[in-house]
PDB file of C-alpha atoms in Angstrom:
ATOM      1  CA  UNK A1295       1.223  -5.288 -21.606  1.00 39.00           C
ATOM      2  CA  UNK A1296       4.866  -5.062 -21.719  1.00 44.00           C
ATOM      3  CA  UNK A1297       6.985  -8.461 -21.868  1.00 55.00           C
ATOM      4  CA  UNK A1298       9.261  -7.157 -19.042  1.00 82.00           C
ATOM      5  CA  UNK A1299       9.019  -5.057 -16.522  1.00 94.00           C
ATOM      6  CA  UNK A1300      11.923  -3.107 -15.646  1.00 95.00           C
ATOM      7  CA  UNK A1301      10.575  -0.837 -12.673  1.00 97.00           C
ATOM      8  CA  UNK A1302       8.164  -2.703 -10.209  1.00 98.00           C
ATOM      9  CA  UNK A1303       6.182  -0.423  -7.516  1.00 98.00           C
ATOM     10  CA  UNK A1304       4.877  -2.415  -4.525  1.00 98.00           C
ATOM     11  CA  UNK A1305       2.322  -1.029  -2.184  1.00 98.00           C
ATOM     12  CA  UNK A1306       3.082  -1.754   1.140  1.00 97.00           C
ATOM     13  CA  UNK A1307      -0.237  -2.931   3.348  1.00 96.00           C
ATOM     14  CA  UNK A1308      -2.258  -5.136   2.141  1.00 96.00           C
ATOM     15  CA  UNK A1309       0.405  -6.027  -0.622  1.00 98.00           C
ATOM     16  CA  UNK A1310       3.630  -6.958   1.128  1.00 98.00           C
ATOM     17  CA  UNK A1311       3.298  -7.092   4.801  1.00 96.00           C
ATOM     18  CA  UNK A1312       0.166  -8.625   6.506  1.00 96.00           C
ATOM     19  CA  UNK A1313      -1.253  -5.456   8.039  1.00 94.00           C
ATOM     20  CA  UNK A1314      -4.782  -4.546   6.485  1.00 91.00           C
ATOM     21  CA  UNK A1315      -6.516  -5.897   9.655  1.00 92.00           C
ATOM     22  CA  UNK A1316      -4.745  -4.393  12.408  1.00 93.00           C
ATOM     23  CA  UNK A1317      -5.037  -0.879  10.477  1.00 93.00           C
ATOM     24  CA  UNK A1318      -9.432  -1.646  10.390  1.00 93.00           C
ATOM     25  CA  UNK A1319      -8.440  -2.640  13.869  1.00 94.00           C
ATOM     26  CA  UNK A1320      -6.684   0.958  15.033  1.00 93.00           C
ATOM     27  CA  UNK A1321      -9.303   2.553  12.852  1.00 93.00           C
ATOM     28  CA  UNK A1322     -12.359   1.418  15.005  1.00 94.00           C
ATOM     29  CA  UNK A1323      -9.963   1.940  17.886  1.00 95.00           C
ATOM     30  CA  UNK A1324      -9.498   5.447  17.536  1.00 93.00           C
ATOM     31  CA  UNK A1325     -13.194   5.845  16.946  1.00 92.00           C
ATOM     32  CA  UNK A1326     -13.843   4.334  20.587  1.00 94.00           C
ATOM     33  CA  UNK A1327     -11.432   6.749  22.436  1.00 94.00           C
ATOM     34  CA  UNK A1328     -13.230  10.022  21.059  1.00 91.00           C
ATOM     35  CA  UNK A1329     -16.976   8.210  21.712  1.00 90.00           C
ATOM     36  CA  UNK A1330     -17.688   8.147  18.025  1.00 89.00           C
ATOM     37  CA  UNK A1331     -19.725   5.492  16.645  1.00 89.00           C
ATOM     38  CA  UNK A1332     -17.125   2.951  15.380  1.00 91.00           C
ATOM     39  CA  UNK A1333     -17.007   2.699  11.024  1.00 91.00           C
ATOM     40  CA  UNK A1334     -18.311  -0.326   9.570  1.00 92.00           C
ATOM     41  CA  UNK A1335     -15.130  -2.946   8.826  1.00 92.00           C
ATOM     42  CA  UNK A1336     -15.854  -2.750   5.323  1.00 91.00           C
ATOM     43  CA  UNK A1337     -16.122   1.150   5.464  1.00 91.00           C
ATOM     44  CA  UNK A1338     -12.343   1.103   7.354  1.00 91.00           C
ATOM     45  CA  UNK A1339     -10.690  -1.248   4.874  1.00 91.00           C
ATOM     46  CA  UNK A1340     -11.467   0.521   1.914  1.00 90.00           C
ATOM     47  CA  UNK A1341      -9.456   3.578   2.557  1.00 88.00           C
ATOM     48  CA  UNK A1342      -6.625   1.468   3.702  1.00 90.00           C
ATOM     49  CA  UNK A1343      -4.025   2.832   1.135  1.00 87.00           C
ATOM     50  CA  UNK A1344      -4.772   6.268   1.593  1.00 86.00           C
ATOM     51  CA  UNK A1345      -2.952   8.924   3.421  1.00 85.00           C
ATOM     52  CA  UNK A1346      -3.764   8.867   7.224  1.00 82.00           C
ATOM     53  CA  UNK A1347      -5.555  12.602   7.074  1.00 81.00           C
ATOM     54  CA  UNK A1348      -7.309  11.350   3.932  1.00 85.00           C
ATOM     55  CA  UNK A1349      -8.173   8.225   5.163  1.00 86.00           C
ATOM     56  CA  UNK A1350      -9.765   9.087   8.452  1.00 83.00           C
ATOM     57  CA  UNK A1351     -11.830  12.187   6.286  1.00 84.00           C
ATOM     58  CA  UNK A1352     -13.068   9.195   4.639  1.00 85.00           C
ATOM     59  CA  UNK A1353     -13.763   6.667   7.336  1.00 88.00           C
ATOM     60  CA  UNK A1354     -15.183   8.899   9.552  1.00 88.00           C
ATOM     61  CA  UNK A1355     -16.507  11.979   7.472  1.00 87.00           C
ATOM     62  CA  UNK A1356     -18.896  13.492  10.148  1.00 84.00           C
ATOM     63  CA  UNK A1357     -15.959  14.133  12.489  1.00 85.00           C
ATOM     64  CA  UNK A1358     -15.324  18.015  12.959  1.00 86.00           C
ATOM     65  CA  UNK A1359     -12.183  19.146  11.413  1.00 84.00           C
ATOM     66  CA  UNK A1360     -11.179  19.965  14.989  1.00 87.00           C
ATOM     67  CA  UNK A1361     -11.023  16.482  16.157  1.00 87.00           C
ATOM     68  CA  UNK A1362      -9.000  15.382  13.507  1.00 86.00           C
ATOM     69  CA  UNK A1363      -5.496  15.643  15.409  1.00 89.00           C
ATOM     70  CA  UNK A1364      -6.707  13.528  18.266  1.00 91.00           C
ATOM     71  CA  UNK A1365      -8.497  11.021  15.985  1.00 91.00           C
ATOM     72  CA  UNK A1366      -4.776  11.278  14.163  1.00 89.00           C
ATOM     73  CA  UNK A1367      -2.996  10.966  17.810  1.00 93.00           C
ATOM     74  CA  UNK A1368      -5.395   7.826  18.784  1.00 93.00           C
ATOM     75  CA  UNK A1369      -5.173   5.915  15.798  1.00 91.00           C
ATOM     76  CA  UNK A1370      -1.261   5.738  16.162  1.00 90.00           C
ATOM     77  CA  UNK A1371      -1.496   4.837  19.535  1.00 93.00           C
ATOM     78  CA  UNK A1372      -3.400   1.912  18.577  1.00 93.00           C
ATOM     79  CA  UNK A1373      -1.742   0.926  15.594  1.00 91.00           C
ATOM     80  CA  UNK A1374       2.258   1.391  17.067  1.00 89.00           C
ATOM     81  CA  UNK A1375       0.652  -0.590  19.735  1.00 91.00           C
ATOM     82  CA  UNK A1376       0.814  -3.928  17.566  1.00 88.00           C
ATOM     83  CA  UNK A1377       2.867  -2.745  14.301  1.00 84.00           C
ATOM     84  CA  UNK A1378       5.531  -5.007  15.934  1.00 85.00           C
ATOM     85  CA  UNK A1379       3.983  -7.839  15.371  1.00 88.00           C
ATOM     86  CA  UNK A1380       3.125  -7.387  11.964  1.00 93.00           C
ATOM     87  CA  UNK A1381       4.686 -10.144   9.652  1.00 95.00           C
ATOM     88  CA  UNK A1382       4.890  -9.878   5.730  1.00 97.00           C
ATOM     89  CA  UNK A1383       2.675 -12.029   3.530  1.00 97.00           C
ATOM     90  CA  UNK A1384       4.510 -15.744   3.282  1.00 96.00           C
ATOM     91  CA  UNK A1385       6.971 -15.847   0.349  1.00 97.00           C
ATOM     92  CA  UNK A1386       6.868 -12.051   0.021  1.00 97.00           C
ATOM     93  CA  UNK A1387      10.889 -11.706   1.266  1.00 98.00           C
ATOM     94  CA  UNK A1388      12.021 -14.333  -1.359  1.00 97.00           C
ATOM     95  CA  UNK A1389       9.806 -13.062  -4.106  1.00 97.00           C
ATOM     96  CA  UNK A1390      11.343  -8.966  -3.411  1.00 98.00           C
ATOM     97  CA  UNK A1391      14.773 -10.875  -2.880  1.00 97.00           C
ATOM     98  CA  UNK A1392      14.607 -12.880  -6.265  1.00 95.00           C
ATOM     99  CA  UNK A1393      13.292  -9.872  -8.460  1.00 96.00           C
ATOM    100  CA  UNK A1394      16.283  -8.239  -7.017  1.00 95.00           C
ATOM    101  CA  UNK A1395      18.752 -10.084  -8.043  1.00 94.00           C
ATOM    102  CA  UNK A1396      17.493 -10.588 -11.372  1.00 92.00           C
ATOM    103  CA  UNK A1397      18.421  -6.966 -11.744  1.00 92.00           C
ATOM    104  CA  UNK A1398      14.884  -5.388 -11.507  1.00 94.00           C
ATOM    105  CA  UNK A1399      14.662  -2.080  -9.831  1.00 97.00           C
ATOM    106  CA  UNK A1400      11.873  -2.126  -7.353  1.00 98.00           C
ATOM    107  CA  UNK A1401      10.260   1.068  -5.208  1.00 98.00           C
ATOM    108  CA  UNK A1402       7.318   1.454  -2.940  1.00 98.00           C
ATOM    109  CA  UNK A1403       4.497   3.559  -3.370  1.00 98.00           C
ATOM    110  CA  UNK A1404       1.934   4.045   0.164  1.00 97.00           C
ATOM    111  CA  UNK A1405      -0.305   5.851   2.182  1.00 94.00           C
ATOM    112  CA  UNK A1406       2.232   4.915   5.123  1.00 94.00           C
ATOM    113  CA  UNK A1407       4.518   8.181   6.541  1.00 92.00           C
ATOM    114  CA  UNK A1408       7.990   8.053   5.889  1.00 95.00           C
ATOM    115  CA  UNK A1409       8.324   7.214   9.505  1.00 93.00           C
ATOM    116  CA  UNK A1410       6.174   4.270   9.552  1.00 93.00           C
ATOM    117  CA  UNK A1411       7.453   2.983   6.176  1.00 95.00           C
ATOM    118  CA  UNK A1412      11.030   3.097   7.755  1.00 96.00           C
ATOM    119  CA  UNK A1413      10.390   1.259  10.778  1.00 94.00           C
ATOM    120  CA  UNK A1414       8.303  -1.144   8.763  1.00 95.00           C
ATOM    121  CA  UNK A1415      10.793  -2.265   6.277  1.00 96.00           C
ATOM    122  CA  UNK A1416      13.475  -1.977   8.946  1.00 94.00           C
ATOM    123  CA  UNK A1417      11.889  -4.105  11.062  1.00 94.00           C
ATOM    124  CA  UNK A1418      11.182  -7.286   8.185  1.00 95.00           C
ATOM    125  CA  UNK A1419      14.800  -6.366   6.274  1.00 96.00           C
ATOM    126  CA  UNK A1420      13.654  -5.343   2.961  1.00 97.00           C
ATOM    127  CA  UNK A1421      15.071  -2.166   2.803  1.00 96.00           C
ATOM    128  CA  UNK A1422      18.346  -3.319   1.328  1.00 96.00           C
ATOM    129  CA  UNK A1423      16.159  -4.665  -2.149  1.00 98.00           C
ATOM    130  CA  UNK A1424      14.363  -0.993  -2.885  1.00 98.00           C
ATOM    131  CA  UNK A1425      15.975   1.791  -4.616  1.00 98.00           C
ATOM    132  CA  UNK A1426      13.339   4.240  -3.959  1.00 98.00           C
ATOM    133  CA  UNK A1427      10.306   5.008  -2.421  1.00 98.00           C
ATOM    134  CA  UNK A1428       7.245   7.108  -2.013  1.00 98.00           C
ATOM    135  CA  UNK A1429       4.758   8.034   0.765  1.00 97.00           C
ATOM    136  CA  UNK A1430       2.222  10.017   1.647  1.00 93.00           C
ATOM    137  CA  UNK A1431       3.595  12.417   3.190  1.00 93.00           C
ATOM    138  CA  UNK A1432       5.847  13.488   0.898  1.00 95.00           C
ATOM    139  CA  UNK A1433       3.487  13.129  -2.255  1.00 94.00           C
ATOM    140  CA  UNK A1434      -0.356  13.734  -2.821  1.00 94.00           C
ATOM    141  CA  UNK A1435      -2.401  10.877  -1.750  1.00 92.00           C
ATOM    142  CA  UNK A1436      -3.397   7.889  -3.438  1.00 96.00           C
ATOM    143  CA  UNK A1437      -4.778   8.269  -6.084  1.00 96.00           C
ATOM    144  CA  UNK A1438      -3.447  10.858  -7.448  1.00 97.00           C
ATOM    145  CA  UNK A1439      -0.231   9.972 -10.048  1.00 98.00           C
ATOM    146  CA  UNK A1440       2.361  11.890  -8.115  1.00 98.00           C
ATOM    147  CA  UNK A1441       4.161   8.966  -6.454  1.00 98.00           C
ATOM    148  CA  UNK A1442       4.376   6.770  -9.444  1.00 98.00           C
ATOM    149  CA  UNK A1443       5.809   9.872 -11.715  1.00 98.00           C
ATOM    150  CA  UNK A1444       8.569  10.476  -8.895  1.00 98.00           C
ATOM    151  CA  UNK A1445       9.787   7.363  -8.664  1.00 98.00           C
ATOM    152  CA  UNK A1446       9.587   7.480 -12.976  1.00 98.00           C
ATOM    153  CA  UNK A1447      11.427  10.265 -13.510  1.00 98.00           C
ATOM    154  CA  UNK A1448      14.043   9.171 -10.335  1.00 98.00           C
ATOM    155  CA  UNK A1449      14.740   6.136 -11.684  1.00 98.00           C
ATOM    156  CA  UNK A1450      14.622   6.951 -15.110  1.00 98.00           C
ATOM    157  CA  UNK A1451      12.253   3.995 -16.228  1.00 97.00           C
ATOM    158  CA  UNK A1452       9.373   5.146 -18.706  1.00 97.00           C
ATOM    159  CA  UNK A1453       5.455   4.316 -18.513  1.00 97.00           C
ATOM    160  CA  UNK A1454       5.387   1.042 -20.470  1.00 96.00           C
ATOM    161  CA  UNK A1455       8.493  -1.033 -18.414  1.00 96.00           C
ATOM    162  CA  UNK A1456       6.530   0.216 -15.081  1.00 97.00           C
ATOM    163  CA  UNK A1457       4.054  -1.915 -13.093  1.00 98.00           C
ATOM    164  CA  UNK A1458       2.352  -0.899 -10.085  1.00 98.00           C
ATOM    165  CA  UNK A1459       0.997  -3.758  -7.729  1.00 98.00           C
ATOM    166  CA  UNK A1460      -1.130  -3.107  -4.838  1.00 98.00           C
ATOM    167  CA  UNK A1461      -4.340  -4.587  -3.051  1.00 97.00           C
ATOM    168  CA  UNK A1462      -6.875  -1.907  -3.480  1.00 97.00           C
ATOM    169  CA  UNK A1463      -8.758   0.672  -5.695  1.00 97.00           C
ATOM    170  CA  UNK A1464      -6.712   3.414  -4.454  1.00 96.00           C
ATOM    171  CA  UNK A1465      -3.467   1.687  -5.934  1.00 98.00           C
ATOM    172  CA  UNK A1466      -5.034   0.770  -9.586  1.00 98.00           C
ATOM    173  CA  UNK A1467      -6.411   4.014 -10.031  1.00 98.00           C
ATOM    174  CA  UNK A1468      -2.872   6.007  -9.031  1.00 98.00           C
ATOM    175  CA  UNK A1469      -1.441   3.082 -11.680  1.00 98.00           C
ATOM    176  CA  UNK A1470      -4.376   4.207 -14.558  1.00 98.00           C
ATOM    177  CA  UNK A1471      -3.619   7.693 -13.588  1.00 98.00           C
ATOM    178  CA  UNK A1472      -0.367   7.765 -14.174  1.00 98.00           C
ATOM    179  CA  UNK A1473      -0.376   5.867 -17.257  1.00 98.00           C
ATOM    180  CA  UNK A1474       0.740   2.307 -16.318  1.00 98.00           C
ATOM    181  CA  UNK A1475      -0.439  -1.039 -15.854  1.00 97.00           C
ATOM    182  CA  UNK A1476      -1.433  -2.309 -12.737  1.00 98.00           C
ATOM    183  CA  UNK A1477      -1.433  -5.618 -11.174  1.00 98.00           C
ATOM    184  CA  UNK A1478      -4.402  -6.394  -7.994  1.00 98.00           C
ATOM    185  CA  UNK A1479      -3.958  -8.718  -5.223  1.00 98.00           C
ATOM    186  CA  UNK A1480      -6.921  -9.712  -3.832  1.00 97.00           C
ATOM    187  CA  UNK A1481      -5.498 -10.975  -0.430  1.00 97.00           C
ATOM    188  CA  UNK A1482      -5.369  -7.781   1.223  1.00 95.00           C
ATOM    189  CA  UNK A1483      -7.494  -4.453   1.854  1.00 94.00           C
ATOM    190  CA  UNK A1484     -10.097  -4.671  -1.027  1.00 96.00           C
ATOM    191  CA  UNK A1485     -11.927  -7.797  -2.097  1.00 95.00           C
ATOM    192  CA  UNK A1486     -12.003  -9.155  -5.431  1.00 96.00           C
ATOM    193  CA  UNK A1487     -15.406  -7.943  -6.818  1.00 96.00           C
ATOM    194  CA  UNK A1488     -14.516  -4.435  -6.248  1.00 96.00           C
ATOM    195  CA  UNK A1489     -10.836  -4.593  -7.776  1.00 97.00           C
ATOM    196  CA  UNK A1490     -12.543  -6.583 -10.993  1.00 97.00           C
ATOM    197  CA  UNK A1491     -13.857  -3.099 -11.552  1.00 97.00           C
ATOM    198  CA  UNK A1492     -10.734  -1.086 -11.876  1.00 97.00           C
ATOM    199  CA  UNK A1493      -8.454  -1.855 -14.940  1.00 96.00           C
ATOM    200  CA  UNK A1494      -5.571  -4.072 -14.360  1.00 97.00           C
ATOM    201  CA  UNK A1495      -3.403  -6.343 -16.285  1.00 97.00           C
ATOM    202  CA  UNK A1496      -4.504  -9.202 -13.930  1.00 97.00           C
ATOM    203  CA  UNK A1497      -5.597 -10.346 -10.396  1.00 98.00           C
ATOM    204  CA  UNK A1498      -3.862 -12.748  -8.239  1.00 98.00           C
ATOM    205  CA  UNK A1499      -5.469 -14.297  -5.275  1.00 97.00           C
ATOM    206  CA  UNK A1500      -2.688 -15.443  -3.102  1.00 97.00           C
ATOM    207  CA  UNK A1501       0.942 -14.562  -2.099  1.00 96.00           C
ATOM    208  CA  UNK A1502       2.319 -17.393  -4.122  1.00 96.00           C
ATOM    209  CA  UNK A1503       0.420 -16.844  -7.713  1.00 97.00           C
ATOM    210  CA  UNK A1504       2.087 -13.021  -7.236  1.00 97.00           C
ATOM    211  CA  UNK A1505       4.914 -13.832  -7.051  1.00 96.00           C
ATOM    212  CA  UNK A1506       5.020 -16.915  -9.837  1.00 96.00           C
ATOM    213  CA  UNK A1507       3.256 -13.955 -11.852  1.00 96.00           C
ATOM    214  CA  UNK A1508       6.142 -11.177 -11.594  1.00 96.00           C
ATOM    215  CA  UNK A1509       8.640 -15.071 -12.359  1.00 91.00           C
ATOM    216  CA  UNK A1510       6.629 -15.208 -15.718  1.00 89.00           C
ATOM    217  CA  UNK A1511       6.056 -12.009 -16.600  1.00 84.00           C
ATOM    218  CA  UNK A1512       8.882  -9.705 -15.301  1.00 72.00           C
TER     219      UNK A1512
END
């Protein structure tokens, strides 16, 4: 594990802003509108992370192709319908605000579109602290490596002074697959007994013990 970190890649739901439920919640949502059998909670959080196509494939993998676009369509509806609301996790401005101005470059790396990352980080006033990021609609999904090497070979930080931190599966395994360490939070998308599985420098169960981790070890 390095000593320092000089790049640090933050998934966005789950990780930074507050938002896992109210995605299961526009999930199941969009389900209702078309008459479908709603997904199982459990079933909608774990793809949470993923590209919006990708993620409703997953959640809901006996819908025809054809419906996709309206499942798409619905699930926006229901989401944009609250997305104002949405608050970051409690400390999470001061800890992106302190790593900041100790001179660490930070980025974001999510299944979010660029549209709905904008608004989002508009909307809470991080925007100023990142110098880059990533999203699914401009890279391969989660979790394949592409995101993380962009933002790599933008910023010009190599594999071992680059941590990625995110909340579920989806996020270590981009991290593993792109050849650096990750860090899991267990408050958001994916509980702790599933991210114990997936290699990761450590887990940290609450807002506050991420960000006195990143104090000690970044």
């Amino acid at each position: 594990m390095a000593e320092r970190y000089d790049l640090i890649v933050f998934d966005w739901d789950g990780t930074l802003m507050d938002s896992a439920a109210a995605i299961v919640q526009a999930i199941m949502g969009a389900a209702r509108d078309l008459g479908l059998e709603e997904p199982s909670e459990s079933r909608a959080r774990h793809v949470i992370g993923l590209g919006l196509a990708d993620a409703l494939r997953h959640a809901m993998p006996d819908l025809p192709e054809s419906d996709y676009p309206r499942m798409v369509e619905r699930y926006r509806y229901h989401y944009l319908a609250q997305d104002h609301r949405l608050t970051l996790f409690s400390g999470a401005y001061e800890m992106v605000q302190e790593l900041a101005s100790l001179g660490r470059m930070l980025a974001v790396a999510t299944g979010k579109s660029r549209p709905g990352l904008n608004r989002a980080m508009t909307q809470c006033g991080l925007e100023p602290f990142f110098h880059s990021t990533r999203c699914a609609d401009e890279c391969f999904s989660k979790p394949h490596p592409e995101m993380l090497e962009q933002l790599m070979d933008e910023l010009g930080v190599g594999r071992q002074r680059t941590l990625m931190v995110g909340d579920t599966t989806h996020d270590m395994q981009m991290a593993a697959n792109a050849g650096v360490d990750g860090l899991a939070v267990t408050f958001g998308a994916h509980p702790r007994l599933v991210l114990e599985a997936e290699r990761s420098v450590a887990l940290v169960d609450t807002p506050s013990a991420l960000a006195d981790w990143l104090r000690t070890h970044s």
